[in-house]
Coordinates of C-alpha atoms and ligand atoms in Angstrom, one line a residue:
X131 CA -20.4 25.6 -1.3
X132 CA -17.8 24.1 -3.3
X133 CA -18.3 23.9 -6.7
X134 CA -18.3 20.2 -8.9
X135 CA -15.2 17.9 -9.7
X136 CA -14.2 18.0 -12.7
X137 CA -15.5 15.6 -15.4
X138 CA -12.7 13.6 -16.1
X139 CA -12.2 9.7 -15.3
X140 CA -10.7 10.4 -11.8
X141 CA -14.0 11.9 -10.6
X142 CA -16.6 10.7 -12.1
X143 CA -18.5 7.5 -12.5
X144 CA -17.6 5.3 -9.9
X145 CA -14.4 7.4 -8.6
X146 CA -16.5 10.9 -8.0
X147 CA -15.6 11.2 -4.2
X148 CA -17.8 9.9 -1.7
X149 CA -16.7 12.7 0.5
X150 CA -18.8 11.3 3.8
X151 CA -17.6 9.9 7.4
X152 CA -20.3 7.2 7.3
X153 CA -21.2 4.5 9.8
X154 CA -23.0 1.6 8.8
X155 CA -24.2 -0.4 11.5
X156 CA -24.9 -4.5 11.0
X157 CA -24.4 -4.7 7.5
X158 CA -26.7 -7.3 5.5
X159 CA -24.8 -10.4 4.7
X160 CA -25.2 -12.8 2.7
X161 CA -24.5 -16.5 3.6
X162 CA -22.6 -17.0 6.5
X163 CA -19.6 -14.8 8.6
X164 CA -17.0 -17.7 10.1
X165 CA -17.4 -17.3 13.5
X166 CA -13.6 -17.1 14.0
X167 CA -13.4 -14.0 12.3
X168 CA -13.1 -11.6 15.2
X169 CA -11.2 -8.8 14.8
X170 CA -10.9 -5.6 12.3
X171 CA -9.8 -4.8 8.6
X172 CA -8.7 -1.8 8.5
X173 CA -7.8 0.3 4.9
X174 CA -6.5 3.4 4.0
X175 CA -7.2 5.5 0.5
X176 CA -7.1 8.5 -0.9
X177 CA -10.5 10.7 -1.7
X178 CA -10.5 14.4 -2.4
X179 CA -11.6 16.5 -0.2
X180 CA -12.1 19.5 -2.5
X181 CA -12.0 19.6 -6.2
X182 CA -8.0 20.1 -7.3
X183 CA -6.7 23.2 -7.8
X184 CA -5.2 21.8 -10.7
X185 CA -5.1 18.5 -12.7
X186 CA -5.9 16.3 -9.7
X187 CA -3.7 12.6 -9.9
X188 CA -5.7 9.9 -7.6
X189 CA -2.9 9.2 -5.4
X190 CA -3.1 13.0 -3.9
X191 CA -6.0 12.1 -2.7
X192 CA -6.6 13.0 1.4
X193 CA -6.2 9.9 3.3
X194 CA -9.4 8.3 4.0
X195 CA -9.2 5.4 6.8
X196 CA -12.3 2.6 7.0
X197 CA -12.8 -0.3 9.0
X198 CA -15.1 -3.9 8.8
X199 CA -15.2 -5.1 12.2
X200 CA -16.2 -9.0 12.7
X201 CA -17.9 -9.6 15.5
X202 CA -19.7 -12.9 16.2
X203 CA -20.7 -13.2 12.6
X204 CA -21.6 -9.6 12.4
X205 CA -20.1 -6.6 10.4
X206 CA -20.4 -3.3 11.2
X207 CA -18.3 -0.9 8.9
X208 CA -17.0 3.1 9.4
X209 CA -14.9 5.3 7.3
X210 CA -13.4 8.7 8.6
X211 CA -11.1 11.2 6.6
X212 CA -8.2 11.5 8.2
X213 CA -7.5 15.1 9.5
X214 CA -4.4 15.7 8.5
X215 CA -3.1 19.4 9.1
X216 CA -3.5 19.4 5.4
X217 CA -6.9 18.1 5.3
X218 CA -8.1 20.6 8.4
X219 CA -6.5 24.2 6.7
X220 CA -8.4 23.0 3.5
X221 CA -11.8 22.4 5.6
X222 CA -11.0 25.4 7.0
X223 CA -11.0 27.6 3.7
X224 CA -13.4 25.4 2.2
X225 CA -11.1 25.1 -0.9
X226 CA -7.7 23.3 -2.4
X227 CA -5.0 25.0 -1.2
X228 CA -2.1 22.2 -2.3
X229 CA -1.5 22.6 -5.8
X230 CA -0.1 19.1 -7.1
X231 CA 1.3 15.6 -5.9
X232 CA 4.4 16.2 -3.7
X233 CA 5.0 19.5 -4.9
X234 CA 4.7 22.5 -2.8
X235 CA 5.9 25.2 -5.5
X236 CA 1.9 25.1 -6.2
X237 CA 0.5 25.3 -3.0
X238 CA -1.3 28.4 -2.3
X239 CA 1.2 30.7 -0.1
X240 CA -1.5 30.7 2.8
X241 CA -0.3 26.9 3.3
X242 CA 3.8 27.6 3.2
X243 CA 5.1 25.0 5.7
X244 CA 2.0 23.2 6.6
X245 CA 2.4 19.5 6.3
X246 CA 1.5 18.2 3.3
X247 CA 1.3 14.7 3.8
X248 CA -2.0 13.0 3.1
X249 CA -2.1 10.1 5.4
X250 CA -3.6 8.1 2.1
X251 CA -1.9 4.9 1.3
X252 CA -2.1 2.6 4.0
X253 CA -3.8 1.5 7.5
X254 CA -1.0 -0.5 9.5
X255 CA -1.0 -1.6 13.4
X256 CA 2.1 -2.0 15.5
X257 CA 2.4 -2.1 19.1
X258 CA -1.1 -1.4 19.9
X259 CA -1.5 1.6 17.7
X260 CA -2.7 1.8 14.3
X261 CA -1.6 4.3 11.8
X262 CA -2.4 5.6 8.7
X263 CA 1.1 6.2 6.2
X264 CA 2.0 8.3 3.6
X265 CA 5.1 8.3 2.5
X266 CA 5.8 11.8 2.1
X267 CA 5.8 12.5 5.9
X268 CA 5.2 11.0 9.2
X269 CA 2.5 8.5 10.3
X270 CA -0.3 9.4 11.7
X271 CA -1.6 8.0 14.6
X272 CA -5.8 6.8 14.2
X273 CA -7.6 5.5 17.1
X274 CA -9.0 2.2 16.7
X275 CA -12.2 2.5 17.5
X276 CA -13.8 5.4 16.9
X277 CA -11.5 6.2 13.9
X278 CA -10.7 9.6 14.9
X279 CA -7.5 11.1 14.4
X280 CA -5.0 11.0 17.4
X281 CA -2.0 13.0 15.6
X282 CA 1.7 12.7 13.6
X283 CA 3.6 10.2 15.5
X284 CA 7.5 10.3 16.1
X285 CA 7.8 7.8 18.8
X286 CA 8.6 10.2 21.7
X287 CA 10.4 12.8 19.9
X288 CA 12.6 10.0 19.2
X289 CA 12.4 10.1 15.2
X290 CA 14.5 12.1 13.0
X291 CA 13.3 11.6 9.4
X292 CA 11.2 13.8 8.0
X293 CA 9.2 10.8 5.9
X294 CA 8.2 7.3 6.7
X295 CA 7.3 4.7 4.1
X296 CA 3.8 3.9 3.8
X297 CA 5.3 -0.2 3.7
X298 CA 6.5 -1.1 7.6
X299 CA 7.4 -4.8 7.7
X300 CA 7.3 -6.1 10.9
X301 CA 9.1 -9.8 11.8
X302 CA 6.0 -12.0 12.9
X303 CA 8.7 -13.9 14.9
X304 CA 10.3 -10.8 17.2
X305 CA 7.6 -8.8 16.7
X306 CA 10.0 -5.8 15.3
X307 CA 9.1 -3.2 12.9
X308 CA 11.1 -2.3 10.3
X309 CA 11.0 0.8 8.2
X310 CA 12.7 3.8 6.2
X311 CA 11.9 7.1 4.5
X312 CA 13.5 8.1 1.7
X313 CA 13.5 11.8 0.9
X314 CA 14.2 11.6 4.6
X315 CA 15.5 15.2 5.3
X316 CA 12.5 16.4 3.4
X317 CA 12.5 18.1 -0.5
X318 CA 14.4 15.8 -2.6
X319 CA 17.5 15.4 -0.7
X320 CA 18.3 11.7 -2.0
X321 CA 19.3 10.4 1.6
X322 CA 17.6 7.4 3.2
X323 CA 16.3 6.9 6.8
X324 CA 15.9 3.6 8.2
X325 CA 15.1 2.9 11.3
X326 CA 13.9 -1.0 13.8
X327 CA 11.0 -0.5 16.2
X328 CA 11.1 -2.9 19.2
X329 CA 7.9 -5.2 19.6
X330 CA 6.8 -2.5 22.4
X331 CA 6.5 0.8 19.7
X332 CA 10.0 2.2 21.2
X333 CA 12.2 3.2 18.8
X334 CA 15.7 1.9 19.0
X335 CA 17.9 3.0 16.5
X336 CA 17.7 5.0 13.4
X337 CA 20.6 5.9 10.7
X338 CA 20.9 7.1 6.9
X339 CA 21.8 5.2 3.7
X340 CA 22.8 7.5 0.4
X341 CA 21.6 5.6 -2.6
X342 CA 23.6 5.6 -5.9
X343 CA 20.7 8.2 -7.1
X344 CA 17.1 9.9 -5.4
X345 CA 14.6 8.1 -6.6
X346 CA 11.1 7.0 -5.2
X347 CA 11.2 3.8 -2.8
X348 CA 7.9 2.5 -2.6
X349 CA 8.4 -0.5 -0.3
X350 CA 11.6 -2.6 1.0
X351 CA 12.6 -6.1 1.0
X352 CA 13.2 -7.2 4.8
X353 CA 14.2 -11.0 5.3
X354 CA 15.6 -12.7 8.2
X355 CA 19.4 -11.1 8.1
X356 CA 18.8 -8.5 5.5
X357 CA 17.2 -5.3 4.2
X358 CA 17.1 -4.4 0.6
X359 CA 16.5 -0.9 -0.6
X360 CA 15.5 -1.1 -4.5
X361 CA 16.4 2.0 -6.3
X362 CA 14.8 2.5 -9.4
X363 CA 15.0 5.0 -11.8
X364 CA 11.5 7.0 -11.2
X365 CA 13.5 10.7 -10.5
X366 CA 12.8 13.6 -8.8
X367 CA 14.0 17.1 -10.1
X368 CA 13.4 20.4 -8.2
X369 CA 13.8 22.6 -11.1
X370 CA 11.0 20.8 -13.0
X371 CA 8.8 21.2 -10.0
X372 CA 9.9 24.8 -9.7
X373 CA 7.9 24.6 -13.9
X374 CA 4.9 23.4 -12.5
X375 CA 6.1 19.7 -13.3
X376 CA 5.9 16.2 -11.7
X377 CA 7.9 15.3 -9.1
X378 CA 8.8 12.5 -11.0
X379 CA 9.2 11.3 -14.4
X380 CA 10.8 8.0 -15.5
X381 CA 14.3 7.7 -16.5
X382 CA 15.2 4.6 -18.4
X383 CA 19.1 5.9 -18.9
X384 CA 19.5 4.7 -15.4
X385 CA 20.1 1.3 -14.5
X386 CA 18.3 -0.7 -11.1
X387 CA 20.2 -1.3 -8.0
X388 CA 19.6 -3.2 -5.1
X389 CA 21.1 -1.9 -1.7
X390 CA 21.8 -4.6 0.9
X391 CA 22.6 -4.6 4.4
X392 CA 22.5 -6.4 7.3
X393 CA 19.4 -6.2 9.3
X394 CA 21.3 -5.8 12.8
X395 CA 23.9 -3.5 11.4
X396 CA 24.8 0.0 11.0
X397 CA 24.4 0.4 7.3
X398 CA 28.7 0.9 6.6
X399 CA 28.2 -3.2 5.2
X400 CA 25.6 -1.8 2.2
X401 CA 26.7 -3.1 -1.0
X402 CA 24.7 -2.1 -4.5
X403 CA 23.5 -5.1 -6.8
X404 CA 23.0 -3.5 -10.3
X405 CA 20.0 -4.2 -12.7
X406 CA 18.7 -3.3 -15.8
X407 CA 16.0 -0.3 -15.2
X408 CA 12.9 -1.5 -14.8
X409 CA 10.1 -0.4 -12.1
X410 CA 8.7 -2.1 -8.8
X411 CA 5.9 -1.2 -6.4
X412 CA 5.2 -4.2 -4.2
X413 CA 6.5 -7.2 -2.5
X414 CA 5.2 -10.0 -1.7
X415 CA 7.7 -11.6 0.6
X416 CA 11.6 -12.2 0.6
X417 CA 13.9 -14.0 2.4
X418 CA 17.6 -15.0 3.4
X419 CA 18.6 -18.4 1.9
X420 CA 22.6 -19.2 2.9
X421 CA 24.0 -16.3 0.6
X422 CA 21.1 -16.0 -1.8
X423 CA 18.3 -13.2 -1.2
X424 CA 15.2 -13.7 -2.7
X425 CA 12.8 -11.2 -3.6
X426 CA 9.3 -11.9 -4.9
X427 CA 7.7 -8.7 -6.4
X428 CA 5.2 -7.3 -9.0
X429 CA 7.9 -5.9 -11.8
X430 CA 7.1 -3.9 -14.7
X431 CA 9.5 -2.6 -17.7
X432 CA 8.4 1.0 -17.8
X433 CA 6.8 3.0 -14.5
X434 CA 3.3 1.6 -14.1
X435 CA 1.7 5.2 -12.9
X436 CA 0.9 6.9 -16.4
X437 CA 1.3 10.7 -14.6
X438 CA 5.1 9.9 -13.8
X439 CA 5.4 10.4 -17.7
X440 CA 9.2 9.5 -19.5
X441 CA 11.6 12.1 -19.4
X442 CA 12.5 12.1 -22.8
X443 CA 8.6 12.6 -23.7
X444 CA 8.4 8.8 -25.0
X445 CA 4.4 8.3 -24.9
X446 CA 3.5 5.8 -22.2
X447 CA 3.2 2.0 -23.2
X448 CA 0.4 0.3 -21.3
X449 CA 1.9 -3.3 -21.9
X450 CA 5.1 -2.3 -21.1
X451 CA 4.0 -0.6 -17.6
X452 CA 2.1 -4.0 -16.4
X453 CA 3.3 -5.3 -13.5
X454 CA 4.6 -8.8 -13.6
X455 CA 5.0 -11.8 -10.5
X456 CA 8.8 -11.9 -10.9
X457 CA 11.6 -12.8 -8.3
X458 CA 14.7 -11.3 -7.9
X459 CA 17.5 -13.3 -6.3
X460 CA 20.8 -11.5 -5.4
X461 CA 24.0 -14.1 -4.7
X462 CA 26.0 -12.6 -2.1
X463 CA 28.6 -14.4 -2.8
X464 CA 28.8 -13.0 -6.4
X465 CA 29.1 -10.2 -8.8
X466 CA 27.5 -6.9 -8.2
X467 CA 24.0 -8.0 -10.4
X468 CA 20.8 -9.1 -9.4
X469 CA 18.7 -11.9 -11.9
X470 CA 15.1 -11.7 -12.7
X471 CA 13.0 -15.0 -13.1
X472 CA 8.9 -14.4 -14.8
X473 CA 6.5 -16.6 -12.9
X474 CA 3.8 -15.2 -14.4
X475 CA 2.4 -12.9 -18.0
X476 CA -0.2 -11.4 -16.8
X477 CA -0.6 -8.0 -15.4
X478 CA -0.7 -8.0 -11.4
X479 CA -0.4 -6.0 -8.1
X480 CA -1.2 -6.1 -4.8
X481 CA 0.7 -9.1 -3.6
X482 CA 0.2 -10.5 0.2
X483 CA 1.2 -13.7 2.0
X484 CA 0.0 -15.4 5.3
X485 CA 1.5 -12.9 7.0
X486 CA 2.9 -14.9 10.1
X487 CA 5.1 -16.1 7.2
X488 CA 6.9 -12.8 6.3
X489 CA 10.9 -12.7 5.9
X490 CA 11.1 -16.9 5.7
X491 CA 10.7 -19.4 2.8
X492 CA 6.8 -19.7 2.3
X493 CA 4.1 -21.0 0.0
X494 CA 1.0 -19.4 -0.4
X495 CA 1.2 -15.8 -2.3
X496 CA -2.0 -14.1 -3.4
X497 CA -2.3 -11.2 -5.7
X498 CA -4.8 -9.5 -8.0
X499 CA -4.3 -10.2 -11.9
X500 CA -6.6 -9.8 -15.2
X501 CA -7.8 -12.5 -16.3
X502 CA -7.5 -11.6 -20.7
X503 CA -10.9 -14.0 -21.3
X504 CA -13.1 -11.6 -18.9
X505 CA -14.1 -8.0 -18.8
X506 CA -11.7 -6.0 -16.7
X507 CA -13.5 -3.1 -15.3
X508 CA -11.3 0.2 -13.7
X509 CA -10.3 -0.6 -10.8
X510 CA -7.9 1.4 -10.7
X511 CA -8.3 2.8 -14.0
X512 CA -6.6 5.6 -13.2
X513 CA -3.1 3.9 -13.3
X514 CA -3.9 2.4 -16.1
X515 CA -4.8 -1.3 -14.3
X516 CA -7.7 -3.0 -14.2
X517 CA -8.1 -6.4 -12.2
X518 CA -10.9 -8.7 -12.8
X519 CA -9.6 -11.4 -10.7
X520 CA -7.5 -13.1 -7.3
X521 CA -5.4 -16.2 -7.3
X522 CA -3.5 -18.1 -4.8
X523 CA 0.4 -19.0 -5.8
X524 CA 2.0 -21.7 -4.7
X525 CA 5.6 -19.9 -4.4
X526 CA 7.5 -23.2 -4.1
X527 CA 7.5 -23.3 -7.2
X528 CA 6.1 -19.6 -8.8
X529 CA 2.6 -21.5 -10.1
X530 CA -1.0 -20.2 -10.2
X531 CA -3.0 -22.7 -8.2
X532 CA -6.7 -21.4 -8.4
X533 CA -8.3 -18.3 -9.1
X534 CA -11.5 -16.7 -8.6
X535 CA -13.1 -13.8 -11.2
X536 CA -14.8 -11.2 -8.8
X537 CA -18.2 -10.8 -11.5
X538 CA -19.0 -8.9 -14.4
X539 CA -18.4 -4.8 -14.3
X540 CA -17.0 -5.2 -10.9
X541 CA -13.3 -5.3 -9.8
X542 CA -11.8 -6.5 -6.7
X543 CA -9.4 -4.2 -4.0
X544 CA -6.2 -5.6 -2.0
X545 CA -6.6 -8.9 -0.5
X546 CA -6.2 -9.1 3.5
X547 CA -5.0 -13.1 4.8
X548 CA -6.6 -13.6 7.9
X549 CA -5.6 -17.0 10.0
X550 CA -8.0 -20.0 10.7
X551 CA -6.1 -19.5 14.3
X552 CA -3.0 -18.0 16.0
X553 CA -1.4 -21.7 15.3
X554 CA -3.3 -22.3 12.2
X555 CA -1.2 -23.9 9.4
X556 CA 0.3 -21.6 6.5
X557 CA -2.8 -20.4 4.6
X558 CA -5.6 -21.7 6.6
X559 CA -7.9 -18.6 6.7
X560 CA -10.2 -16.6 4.8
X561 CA -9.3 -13.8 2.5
X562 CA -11.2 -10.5 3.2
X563 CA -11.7 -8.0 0.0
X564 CA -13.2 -5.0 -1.0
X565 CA -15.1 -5.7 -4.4
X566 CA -16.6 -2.9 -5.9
X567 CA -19.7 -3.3 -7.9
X568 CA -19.4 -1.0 -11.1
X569 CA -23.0 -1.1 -12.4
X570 CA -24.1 -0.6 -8.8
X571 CA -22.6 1.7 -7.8
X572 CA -21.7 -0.1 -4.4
X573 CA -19.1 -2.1 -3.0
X574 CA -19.1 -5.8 -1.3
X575 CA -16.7 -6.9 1.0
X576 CA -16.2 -10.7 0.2
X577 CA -15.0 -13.5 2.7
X578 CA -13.3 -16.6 0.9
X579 CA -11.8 -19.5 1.8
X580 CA -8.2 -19.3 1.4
X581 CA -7.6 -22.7 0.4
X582 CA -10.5 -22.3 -2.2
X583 CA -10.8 -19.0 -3.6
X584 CA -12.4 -20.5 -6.5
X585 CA -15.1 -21.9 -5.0
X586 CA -16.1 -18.3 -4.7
X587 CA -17.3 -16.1 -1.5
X588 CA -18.3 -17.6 2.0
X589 CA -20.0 -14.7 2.6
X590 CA -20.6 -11.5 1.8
X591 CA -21.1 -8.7 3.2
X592 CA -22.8 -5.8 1.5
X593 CA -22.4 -1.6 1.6
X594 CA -24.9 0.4 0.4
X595 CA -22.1 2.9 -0.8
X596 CA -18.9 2.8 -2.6
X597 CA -16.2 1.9 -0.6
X598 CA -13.3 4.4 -1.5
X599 CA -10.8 3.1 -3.4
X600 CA -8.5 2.3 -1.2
X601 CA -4.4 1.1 -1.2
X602 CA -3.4 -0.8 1.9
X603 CA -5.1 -2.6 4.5
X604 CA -4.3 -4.9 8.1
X605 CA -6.1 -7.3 9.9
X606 CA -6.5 -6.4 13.7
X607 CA -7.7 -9.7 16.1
X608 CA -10.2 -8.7 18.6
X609 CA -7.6 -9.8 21.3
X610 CA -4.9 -7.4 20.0
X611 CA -7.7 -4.6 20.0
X612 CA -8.6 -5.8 23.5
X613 CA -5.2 -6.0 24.7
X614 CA -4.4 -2.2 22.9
X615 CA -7.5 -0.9 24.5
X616 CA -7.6 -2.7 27.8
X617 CA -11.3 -2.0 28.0
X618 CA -13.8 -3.3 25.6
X619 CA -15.9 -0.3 24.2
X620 CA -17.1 -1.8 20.7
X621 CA -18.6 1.1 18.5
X622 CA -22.6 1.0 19.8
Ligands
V55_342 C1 1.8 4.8 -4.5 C2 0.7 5.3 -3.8 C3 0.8 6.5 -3.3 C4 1.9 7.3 -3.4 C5 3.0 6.8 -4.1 O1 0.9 2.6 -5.0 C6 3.0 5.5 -4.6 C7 1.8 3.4 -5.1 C8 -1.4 6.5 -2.5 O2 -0.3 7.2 -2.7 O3 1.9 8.5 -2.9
FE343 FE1 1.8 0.5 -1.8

């Protein structure tokens, strides 16, 4: 037996850990699944397996990986933990054995040199395969179907960092996945791997970028031409680990840069576009206009995770740490500074676009945001957000169009675009998205109509359980499954 989590927000109420590799076969919906959703949305959380050996943070979770897949108006829905070498030594012992986020000085010595990654933040597909990404160590490969977990994946050997961002971005007109690690030689050594995946999963060339500092790099910017590494001043130190501290704390002394690069180069043309410091955890989309970049992000003033406290003890500012709609626009033509412009006040995250329109100018952005004249429940109380609403951007111009509140003492998960067609039109499509039902304890997944989120769900579909709250998600077509699979097995 194990014995109970401990009362505190991050395991209780709505967030104590489901724990169970559930199927759920033909879930009851309500109105009517579009018969052109065919396909699978996949997501990837964390959940703890075991109680923490110490003071537990959310995002140390072990990866959980879930799937709705639309079939003929039908949903049938699965969630697996991922077994992570990690996850399996802890099974094993029936016990923690990792003693805090990123930090190995606490693990139990039975564990020394076991991978620690948790395989918790995102699901993504490439190539046929579908992963599930931490960005602490090296994907791990899931099999679509039955969930079950294939193994770490290095493309044939082929992959020399240590890490691999839990944010790919792959070109929806070459089909080419990009990505980096940072920490890439494992620790805290500050060097940066990046590395292009043809649209076939081979891996064709991989080199290091050093950054002006280490510092945690959530997700790049990838246009057309360019990459863009954003360093920002959330630090590591490895004597304060050594103390039983946090990996990182936030550093405001430090300014913001932005690394550029060519896309098709070798990394010797990177040039560093300074900022004041300020924090950023997700993109929505940039792009490569003549010699401007432009970056459209979620930006806060302070880091937004309250457990990556300042490192001069400042107490943490909850208006300060919300997440803004922002864009940053670098002229390459220039001085060495990147500009900010506000689209939007209110706090955000979780920004996602039409995704066939990735890396080129584009309209339609959709994120979460709280809505100040409704109740905002949790969500993700445990970073100190809480959503209560989506809306749909029109980025032409950095405007709210319409937005849709998700319902009293419930809060809404990452949005997932999925296209009318293959050749549908920018932003014809539905929106799939987890909303889970506080004083239910339950979670819906709701279809809208991209084009009128207000107008409020198409359909529903309803779980009898909480769906874990998860990070990241993808939308699989049943032809790509089909094609990855080459025989149709479904999930009877
Ligand atoms: C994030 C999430 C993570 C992590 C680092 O959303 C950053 C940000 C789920 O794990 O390890
Ligand atoms: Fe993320």
């Amino acid at each position: 037996m194990t014995h109970p989590f401990p009362d505190v927000p991050t395991f209780s109420g709505f967030d104590w850990p489901v724990r169970a590799d559930a199927d759920i076969y033909d879930l009851e919906i309500v109105g009517e699944i579009p018969r052109e959703l065919n396909g699978t949305f996949y997501r990837c959380g964390p959940e703890h397996q075991y109680p923490p050996m110490r003071d537990g943070v959310f995002i140390d979770g072990d990866g959980v990986i879930s799937m709705f897949r639309f079939e003929d108006g039908h949903v049938d829905f699965r969630t697996r933990f991922v077994r992570t070498e990690r996850f399996l030594a802890e099974r094993k012992a029936r016990r923690s054995l990792f003693g805090g986020y990123r930090n190995p000085y606490l693990d139990d010595p039975a564990v020394a040199g076991v991978e620690r990654g948790t395989a918790n933040t995102t699901a993504f597909w490439h190539a046929g395969r579908l992963f599930a990404l931490k960005e602490d160590s090296r994907p791990m490969e899931i099999d679509p179907d039955t969930l079950a977990t294939r193994g770490r994946w290095d493309y044939g050997g082929k992959l020399h960092s240590k890490t691999a961002t839990a944010h790919p971005e792959i070109d929806p007109r070459t089909g080419e996945l990009f990505m980096h690690g940072f920490f890439s030689r494992g620790g805290i050594a500050p060097e940066i791997a990046y590395w292009v995946v043809d649209q076939d999963g081979g891996l064709v060339r991989e080199f290091e970028v050093t950054p002006p500092y280490a510092s945690m790099i959530h997700d790049i910017a990838v246009t057309g031409e360019h990459i863009v590494f954003p360093v920002m001043p959330t630090t590591p130190d490895d004597r304060r680990m050594r103390r039983g501290g946090p990996i990182f704390q936030w550093d405001d002394s430090l300014p913001s840069y932005l690394g550029v690069m060519r896309r098709d180069g070798d990394g010797s043309d990177i040039r560093w576009f300074k900022g004041p410091p300020q924090w950023m955890y997700h993109i929505m989309n940039a792009w490569t206009d003549g010699g401007h970049i432009h970056i459209d992000c979620c930006v806060s003033e302070i880091q937004s995770f309250p457990f990556f406290t300042d490192i001069n003890g400042k107490l943490y500012e909850p208006t300060r740490a919300r997440p803004k709609l922002t864009r940053w626009s670098i002229d390459l033509n220039g001085p060495d500074e990147f500009t900010s412009t506000r689209f939007f006040d209110r706090q955000c995250e979780y920004p996602r676009v039409d995704d066939r329109f990735q890396m080129a100018p584009y309209r339609h952005g959709y994120l979460l945001f709280t809505d100040p004249d409704r109740r905002a429940e949790a969500t993700t109380r445990r970073s100190g957000q809480a959503f209560n609403s989506i809306a749909r951007f029109d980025m032409t111009s950095g405007t709210l169009v319409e937005s849709w509140f998700v319902g009293e003492a419930s809060a809404p998960m990452e949005p997932q675009f999925v296209p009318r067609s293959d050749d549908a039109p920018e932003g014809s499509g539905w929106i799939l998205m987890v909303v889970n039902r506080y004083a239910e304890g339950r979670s819906d997944l709701v279809v809208l109509d991209a084009q009128n989120l207000a107008q409020g769900p198409v359909a529903i579909a309803k779980l009898s359980l909480r769906a874990r709250a998860a990070f990241h998600g993808c939308w699989v077509s049943a032809a790509q499954l089909q094609a990855a699979r080459g025989v149709d097995q479904g999930m009877r």
